[in-house]
mmCIF file of C-alpha atoms (C1' of nucleotides) in Angstrom:
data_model
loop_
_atom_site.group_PDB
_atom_site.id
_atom_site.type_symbol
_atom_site.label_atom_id
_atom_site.label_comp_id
_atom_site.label_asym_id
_atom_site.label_seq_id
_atom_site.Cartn_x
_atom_site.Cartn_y
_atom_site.Cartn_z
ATOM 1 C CA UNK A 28 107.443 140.719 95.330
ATOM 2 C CA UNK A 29 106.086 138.917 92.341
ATOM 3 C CA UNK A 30 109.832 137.823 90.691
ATOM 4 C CA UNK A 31 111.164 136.595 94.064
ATOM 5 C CA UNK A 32 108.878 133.417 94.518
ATOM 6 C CA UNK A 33 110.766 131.963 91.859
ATOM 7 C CA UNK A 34 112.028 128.664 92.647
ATOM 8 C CA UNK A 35 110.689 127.522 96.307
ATOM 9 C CA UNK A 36 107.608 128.505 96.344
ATOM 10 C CA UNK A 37 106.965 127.536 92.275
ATOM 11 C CA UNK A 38 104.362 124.675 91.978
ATOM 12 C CA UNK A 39 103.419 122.279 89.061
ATOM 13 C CA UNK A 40 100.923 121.312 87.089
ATOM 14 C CA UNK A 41 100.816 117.401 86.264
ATOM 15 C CA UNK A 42 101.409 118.160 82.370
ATOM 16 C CA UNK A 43 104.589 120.207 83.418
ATOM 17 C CA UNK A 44 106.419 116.969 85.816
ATOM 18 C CA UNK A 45 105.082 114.465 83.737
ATOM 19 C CA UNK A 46 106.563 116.047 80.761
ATOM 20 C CA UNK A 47 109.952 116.984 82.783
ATOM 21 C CA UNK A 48 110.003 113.299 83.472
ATOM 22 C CA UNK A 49 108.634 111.332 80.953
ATOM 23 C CA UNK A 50 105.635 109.445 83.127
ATOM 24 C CA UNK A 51 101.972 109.583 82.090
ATOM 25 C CA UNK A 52 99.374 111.576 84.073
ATOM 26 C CA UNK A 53 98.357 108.243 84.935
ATOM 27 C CA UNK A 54 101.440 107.194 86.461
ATOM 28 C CA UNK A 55 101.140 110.419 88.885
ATOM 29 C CA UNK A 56 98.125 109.374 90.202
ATOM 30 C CA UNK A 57 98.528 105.894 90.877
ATOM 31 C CA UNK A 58 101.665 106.810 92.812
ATOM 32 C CA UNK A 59 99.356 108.970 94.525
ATOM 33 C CA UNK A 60 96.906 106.256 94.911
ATOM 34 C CA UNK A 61 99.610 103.949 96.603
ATOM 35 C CA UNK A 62 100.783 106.881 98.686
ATOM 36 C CA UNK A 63 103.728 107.772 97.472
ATOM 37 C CA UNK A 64 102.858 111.190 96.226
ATOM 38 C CA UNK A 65 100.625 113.668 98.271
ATOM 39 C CA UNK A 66 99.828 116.609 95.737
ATOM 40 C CA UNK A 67 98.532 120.010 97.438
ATOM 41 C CA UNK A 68 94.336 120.632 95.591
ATOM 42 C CA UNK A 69 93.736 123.144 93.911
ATOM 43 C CA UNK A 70 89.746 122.845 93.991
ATOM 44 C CA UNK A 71 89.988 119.208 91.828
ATOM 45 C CA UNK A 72 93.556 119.843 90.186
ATOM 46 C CA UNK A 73 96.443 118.328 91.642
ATOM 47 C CA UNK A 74 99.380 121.412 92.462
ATOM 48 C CA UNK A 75 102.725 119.848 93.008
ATOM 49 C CA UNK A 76 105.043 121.524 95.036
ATOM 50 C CA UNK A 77 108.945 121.686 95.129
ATOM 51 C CA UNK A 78 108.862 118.685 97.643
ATOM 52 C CA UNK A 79 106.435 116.699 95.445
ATOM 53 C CA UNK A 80 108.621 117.445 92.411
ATOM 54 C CA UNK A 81 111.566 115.907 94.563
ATOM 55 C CA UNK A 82 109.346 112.598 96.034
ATOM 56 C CA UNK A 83 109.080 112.533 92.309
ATOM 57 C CA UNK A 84 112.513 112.231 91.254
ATOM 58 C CA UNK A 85 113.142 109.719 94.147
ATOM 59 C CA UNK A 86 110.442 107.217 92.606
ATOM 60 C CA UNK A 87 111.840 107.155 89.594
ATOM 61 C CA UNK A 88 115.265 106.594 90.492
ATOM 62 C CA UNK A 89 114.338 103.753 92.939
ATOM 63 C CA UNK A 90 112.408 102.843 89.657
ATOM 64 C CA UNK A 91 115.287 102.519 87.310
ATOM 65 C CA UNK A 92 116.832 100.538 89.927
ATOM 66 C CA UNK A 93 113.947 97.910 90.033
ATOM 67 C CA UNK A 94 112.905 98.847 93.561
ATOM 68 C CA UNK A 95 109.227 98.083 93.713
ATOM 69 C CA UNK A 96 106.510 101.140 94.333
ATOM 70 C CA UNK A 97 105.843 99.381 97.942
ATOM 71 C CA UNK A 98 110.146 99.000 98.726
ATOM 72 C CA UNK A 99 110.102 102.884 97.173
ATOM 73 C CA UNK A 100 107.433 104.269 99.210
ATOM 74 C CA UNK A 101 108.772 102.769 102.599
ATOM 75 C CA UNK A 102 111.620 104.428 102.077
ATOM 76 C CA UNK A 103 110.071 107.793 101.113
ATOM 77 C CA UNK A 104 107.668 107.126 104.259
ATOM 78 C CA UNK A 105 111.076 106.574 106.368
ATOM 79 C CA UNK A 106 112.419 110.228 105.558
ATOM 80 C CA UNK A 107 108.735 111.388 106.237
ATOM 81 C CA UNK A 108 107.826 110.413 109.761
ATOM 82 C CA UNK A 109 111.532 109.649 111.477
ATOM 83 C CA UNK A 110 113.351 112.843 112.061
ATOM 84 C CA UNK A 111 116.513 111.086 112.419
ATOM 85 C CA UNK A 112 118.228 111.161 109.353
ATOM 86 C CA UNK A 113 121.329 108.812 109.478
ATOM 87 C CA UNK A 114 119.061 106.157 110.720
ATOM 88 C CA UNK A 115 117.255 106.235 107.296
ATOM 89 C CA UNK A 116 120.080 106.524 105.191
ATOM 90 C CA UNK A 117 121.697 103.361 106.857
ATOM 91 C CA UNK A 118 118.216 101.728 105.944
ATOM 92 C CA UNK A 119 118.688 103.264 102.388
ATOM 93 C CA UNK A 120 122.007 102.093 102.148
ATOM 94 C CA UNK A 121 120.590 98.351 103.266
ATOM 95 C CA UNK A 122 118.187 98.189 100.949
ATOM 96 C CA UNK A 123 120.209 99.512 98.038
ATOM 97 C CA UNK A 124 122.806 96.718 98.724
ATOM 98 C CA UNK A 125 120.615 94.364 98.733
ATOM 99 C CA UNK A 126 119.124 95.527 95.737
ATOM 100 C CA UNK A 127 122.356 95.566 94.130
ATOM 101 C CA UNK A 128 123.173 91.894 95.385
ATOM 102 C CA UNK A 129 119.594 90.503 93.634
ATOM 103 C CA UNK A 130 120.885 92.308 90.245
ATOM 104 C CA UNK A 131 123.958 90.123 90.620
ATOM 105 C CA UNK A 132 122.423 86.910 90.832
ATOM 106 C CA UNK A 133 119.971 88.029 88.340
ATOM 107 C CA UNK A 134 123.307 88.962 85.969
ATOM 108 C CA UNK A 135 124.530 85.694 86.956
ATOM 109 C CA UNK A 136 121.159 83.360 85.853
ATOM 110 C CA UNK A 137 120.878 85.698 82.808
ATOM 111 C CA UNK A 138 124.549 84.380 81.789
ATOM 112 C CA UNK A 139 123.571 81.096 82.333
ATOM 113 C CA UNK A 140 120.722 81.100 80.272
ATOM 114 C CA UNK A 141 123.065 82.270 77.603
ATOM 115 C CA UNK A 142 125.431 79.840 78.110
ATOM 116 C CA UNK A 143 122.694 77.623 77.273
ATOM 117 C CA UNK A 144 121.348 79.517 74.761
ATOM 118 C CA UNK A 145 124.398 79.679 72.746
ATOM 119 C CA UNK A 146 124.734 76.049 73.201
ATOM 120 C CA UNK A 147 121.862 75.416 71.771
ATOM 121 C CA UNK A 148 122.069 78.058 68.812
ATOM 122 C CA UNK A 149 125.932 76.252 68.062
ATOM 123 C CA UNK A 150 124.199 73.194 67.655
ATOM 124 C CA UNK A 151 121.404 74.700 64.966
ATOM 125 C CA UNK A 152 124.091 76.359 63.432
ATOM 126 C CA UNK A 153 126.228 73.359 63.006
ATOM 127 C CA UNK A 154 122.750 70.977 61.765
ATOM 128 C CA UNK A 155 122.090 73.841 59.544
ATOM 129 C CA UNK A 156 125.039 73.957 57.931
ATOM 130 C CA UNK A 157 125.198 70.748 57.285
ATOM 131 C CA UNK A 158 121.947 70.128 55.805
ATOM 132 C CA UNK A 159 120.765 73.457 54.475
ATOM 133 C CA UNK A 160 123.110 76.028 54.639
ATOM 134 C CA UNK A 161 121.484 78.539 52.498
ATOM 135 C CA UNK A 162 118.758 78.730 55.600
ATOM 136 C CA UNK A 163 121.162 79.846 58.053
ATOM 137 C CA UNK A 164 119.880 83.230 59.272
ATOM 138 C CA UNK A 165 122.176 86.499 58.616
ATOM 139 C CA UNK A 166 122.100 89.846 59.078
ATOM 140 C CA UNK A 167 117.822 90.268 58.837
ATOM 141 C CA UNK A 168 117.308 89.636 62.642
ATOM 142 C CA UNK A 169 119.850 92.239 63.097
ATOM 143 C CA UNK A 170 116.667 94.593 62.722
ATOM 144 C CA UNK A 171 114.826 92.858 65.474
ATOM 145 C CA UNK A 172 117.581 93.623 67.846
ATOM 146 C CA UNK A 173 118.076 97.201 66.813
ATOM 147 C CA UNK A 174 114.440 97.801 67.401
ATOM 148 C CA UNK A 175 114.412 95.787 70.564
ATOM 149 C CA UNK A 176 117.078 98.199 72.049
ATOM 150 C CA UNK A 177 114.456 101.351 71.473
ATOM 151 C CA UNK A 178 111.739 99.945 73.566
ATOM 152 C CA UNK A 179 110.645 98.676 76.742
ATOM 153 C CA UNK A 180 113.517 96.520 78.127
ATOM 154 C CA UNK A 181 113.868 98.787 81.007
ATOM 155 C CA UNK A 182 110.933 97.212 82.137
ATOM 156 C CA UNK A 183 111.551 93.488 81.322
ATOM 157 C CA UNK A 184 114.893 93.705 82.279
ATOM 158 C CA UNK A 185 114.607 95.173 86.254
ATOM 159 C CA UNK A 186 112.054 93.499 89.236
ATOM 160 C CA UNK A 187 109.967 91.933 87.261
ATOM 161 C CA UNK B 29 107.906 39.734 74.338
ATOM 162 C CA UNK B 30 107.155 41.079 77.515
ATOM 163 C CA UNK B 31 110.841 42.644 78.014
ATOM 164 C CA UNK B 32 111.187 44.385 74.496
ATOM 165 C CA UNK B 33 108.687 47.029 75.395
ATOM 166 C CA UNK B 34 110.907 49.312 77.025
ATOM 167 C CA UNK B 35 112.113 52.402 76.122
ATOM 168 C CA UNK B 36 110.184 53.457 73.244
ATOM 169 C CA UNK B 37 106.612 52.028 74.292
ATOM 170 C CA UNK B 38 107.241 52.924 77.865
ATOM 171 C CA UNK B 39 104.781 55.254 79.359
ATOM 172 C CA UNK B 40 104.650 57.872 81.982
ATOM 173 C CA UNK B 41 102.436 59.002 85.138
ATOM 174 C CA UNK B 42 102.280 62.481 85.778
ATOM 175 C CA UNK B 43 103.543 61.899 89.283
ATOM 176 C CA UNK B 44 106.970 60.380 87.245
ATOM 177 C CA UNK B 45 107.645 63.007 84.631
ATOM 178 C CA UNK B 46 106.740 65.664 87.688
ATOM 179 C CA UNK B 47 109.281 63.890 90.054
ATOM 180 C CA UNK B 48 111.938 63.010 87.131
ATOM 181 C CA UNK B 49 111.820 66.871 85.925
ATOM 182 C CA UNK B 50 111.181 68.710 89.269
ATOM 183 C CA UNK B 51 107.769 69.888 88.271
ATOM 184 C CA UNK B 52 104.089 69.940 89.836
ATOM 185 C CA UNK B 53 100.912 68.272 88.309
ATOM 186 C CA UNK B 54 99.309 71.269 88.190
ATOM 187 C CA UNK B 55 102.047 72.935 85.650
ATOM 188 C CA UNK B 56 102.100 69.954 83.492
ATOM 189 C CA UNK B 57 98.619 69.899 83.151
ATOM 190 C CA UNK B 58 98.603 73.673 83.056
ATOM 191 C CA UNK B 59 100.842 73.383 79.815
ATOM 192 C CA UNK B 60 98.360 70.809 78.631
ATOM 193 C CA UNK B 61 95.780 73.519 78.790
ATOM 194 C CA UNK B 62 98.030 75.659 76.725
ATOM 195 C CA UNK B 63 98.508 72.968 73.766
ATOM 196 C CA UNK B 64 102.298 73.017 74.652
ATOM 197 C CA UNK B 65 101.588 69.247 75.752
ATOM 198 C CA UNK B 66 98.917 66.335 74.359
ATOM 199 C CA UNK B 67 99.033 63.241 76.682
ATOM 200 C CA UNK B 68 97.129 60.445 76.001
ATOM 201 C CA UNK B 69 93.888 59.414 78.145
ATOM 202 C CA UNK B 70 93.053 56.286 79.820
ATOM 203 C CA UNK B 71 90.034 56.615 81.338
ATOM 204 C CA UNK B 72 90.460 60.169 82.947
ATOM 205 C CA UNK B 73 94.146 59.941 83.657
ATOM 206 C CA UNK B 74 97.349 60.988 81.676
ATOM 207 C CA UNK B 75 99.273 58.752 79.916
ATOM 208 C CA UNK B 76 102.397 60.546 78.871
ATOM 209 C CA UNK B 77 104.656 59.005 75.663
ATOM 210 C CA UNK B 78 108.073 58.743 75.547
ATOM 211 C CA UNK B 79 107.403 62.440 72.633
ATOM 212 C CA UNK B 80 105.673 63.678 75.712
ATOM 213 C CA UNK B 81 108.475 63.631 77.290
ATOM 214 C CA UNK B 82 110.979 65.162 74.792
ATOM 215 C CA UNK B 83 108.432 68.021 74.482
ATOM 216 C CA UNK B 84 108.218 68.182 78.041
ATOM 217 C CA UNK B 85 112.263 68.614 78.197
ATOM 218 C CA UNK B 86 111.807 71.266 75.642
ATOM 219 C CA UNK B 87 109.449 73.307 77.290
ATOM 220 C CA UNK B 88 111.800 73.170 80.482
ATOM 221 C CA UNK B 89 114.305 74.052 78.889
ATOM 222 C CA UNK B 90 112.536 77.040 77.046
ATOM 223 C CA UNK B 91 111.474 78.294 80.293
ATOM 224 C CA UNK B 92 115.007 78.010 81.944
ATOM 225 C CA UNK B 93 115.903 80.761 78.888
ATOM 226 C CA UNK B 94 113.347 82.975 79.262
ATOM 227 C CA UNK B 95 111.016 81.800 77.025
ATOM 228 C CA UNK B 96 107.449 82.552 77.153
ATOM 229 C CA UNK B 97 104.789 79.470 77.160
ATOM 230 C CA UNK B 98 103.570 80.779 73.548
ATOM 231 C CA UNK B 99 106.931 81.286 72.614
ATOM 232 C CA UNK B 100 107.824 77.894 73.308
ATOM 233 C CA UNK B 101 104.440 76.460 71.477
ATOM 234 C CA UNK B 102 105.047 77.989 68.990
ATOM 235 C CA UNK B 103 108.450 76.642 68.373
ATOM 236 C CA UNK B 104 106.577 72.892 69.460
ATOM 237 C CA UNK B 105 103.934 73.808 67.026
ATOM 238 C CA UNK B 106 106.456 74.148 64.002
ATOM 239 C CA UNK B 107 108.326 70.676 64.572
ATOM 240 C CA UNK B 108 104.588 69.378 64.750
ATOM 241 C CA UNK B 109 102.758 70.911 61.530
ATOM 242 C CA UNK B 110 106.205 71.271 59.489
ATOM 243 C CA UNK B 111 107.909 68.237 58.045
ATOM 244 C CA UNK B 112 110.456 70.106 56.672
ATOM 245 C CA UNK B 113 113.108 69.892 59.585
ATOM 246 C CA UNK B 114 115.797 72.614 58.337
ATOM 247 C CA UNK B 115 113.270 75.264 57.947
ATOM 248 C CA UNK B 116 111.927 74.947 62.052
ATOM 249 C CA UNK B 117 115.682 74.711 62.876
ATOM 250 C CA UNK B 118 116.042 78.032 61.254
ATOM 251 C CA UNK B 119 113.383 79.055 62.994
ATOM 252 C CA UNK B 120 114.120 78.334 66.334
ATOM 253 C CA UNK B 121 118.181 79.252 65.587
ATOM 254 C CA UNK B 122 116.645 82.822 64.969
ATOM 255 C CA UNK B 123 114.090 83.132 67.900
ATOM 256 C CA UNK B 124 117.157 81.756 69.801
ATOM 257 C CA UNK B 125 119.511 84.366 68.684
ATOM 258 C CA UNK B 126 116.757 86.893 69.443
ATOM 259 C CA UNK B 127 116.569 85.951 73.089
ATOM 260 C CA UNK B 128 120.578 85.759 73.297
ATOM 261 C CA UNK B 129 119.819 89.230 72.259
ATOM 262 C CA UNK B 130 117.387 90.508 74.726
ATOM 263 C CA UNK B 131 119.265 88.879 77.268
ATOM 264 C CA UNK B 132 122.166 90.873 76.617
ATOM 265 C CA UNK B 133 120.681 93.731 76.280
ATOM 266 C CA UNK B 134 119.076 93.093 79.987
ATOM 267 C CA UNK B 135 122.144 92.555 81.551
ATOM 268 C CA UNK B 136 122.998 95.429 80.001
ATOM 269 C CA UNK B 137 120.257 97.282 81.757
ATOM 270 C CA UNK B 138 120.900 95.771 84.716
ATOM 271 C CA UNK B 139 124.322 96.907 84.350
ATOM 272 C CA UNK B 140 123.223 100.501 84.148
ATOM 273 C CA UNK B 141 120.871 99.860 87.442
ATOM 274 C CA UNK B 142 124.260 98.635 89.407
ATOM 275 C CA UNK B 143 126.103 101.816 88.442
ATOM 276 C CA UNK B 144 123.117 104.261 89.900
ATOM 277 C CA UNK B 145 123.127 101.732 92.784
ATOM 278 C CA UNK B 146 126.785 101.991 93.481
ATOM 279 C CA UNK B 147 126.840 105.502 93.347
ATOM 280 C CA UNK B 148 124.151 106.097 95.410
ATOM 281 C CA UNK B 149 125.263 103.683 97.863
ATOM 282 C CA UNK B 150 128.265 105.114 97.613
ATOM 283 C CA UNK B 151 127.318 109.015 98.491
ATOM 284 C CA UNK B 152 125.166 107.076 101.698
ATOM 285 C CA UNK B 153 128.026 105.508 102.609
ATOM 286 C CA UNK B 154 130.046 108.896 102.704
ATOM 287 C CA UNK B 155 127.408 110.652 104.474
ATOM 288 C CA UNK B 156 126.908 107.771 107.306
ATOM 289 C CA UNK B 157 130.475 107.701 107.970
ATOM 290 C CA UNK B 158 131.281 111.340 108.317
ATOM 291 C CA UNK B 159 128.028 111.802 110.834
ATOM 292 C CA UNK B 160 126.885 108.294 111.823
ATOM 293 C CA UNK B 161 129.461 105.909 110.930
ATOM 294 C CA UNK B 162 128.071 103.149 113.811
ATOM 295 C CA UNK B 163 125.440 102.934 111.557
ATOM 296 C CA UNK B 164 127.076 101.464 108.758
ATOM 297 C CA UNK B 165 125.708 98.009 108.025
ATOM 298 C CA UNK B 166 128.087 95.201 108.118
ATOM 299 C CA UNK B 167 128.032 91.493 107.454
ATOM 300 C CA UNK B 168 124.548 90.930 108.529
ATOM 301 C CA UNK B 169 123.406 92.217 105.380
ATOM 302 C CA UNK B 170 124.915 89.467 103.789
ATOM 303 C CA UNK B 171 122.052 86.602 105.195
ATOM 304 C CA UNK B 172 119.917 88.554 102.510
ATOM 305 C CA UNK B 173 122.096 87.656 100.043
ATOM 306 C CA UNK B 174 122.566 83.869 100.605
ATOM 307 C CA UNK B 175 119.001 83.006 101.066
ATOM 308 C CA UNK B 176 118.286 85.017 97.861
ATOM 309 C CA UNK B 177 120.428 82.642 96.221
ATOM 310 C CA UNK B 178 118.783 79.534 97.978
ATOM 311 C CA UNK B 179 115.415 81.038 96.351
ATOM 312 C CA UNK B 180 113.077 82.022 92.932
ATOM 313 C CA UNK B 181 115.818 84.643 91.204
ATOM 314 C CA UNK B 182 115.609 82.367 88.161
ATOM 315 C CA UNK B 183 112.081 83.376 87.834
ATOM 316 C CA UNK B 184 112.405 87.237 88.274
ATOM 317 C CA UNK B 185 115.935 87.176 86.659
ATOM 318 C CA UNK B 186 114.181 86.220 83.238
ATOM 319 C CA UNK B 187 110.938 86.474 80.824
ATOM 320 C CA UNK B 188 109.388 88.707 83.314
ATOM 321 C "C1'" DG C 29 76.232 129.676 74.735
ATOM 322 C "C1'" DA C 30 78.858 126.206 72.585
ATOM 323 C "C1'" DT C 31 83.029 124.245 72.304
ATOM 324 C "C1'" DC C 32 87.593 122.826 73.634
ATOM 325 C "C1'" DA C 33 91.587 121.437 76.287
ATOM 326 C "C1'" DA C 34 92.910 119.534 80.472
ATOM 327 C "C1'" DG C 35 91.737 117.924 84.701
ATOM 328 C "C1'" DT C 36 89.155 114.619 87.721
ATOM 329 C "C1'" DT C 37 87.392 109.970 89.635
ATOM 330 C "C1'" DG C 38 86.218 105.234 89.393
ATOM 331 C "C1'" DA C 39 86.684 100.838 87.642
ATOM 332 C "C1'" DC C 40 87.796 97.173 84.705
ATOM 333 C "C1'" DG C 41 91.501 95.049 81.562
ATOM 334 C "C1'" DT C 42 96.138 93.290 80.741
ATOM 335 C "C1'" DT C 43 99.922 89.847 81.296
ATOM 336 C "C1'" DT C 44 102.284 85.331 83.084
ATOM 337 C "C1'" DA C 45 102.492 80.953 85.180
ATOM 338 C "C1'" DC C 46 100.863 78.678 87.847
ATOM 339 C "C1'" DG C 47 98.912 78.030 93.417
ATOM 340 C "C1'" DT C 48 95.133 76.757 95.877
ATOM 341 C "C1'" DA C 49 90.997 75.087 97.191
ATOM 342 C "C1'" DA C 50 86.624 72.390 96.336
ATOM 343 C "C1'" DA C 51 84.477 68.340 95.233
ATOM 344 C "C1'" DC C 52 84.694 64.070 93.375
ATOM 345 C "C1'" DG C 53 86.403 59.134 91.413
ATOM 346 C "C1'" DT C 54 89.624 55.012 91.587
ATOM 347 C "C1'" DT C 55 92.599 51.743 93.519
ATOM 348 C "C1'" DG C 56 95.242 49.129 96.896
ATOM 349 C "C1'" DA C 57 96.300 48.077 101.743
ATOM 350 C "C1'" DC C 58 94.816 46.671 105.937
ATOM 351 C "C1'" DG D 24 84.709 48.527 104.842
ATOM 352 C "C1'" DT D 25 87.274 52.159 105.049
ATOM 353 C "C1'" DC D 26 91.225 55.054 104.931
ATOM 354 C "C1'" DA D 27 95.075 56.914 102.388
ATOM 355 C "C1'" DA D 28 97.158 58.132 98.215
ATOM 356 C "C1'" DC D 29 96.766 59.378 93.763
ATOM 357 C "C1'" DG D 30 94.152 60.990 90.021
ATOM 358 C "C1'" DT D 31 90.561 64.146 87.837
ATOM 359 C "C1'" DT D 32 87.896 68.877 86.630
ATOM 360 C "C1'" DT D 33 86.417 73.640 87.361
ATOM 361 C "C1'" DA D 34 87.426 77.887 88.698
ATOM 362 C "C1'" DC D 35 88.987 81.712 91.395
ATOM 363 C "C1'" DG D 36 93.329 84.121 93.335
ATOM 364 C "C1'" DT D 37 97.847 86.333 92.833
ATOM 365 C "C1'" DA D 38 101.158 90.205 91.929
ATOM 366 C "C1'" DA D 39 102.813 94.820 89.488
ATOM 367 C "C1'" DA D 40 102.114 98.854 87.347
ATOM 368 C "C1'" DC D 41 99.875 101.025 85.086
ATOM 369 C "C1'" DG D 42 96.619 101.423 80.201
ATOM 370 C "C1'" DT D 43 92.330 102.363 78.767
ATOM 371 C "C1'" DC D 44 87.847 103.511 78.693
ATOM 372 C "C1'" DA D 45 83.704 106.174 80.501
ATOM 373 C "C1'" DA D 46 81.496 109.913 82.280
ATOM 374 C "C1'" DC D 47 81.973 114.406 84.400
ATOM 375 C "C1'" DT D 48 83.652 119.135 85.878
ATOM 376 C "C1'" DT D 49 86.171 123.259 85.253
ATOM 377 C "C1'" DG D 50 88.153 127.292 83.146
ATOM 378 C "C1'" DA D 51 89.251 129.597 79.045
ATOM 379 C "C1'" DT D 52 88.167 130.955 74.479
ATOM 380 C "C1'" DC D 53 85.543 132.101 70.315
#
DNA sequence: GATCAAGTTGACGTTTACGTAAACGTTGAC
DNA sequence: GTCAACGTTTACGTAAACGTCAACTTGATC
């Protein structure tokens, strides 16, 4: 009677999902803000349930993939008030697609930008080392790119 | 006398450089507000140098890789203040090999993004077909995609 | 009873690159 | 003389996703 409501009926503080999943308090409650989370009360405190936890999960996938909080939340709204379900996957589906087909042409520009890029750096290079050689730049930035990878491209990289 | 002032003393409208580089007034003189450009004044109006224009180019072509507006001043700023030409090469080689950098790690991101997308559009697409599979979207999907390409990705595919 | 940790609700700040009026001056064409 | 076309300045608006206070309440603990 006390061990059985174990895993559906379990709720969460938002400490215990924001640690889980790596957002801030503050992240919680703005989804909340922009409807995309619905916490039970607790007096004040928000009390996530099972379902929340899920929603939860949902966001942050459709974050990763560089939906925006307004594309994310219509589709969380779809599997709210429809009842059909195939009718919002094939919207899922749609949207993911056409999500996928934006990160392609955003591949695509990002390779042209390097193409340009390493135009430009060839010709430095080549200046350089002709005129001052000793200030061509070695293995020191290699730092600044090591450190960029542990940070925040996730952000810069995705929907902008 | 009167034919030997041509290329290097010619001068520009805003309405030229604008037309000749595909830009608006306002983002010229919004650049202007930034220091990236210094036209000269007659009376009120702008009276953009044949320099005006190189930096102009630059700053276009900063943008088209992803570089800020400070980023890019910056860079203008050091073949300004600096007479020593090798040293703002070096610079701007490194700053360039930084952005090469962040690019690639972006695509890289967006890389990862594509996978989750493909495999969740994949499971949809399992699921539709084995209870729904009328509902599968088709080729009208792909309208999305062209007029994406017709459209801004070069904005949100870069800088952020 | 005082303090402490954790929660809450506003509400403003941040960042980037301009767009979009509003209100006005100058010049040339008719 | 007057209308259109171009120029000017100032200044607010936008969009996204929170961060960062500030000021307060609540429950637990010493």
């Amino acid at each position: 009677m006390l061990a059985d409501l174990r895993r559906p009926e379990r709720t969460f503080t938002i400490r215990q999902l924001c640690n889980e999943f790596k957002a801030t308090p503050r992240a919680l409650r703005f989804y909340e803000d922009k409807g995309l989370l619905t916490p039970a009360r607790e007096g004040l405190n928000r009390v996530y349930s099972h379902k929340d936890r899920v929603r939860l999960q949902l966001i942050l996938r459709g974050k990763r993939v560089g939906l925006s909080l307004s594309e994310i939340r219509e589709l969380l709204d779809l599997y709210d008030e429809n009842d059909d379900g195939a009718a919002q996957m094939a919207r899922s589906l749609k949207k993911f697609r056409e999500r996928a087909a934006a990160l392609e042409q955003q591949r695509e520009d990002i390779d042209g930008a390097l193409i340009e890029l390493r135009e430009a750096c060839a010709r430095l290079e080549k200046r350089l080392a002709e005129i001052r050689p000793d200030l061509l730049p070695r293995a020191a930035d290699y730092d600044q790119v090591l450190r960029a990878r542990l940070d925040g491209h996730q952000d810069a990289a995705l929907g902008k």
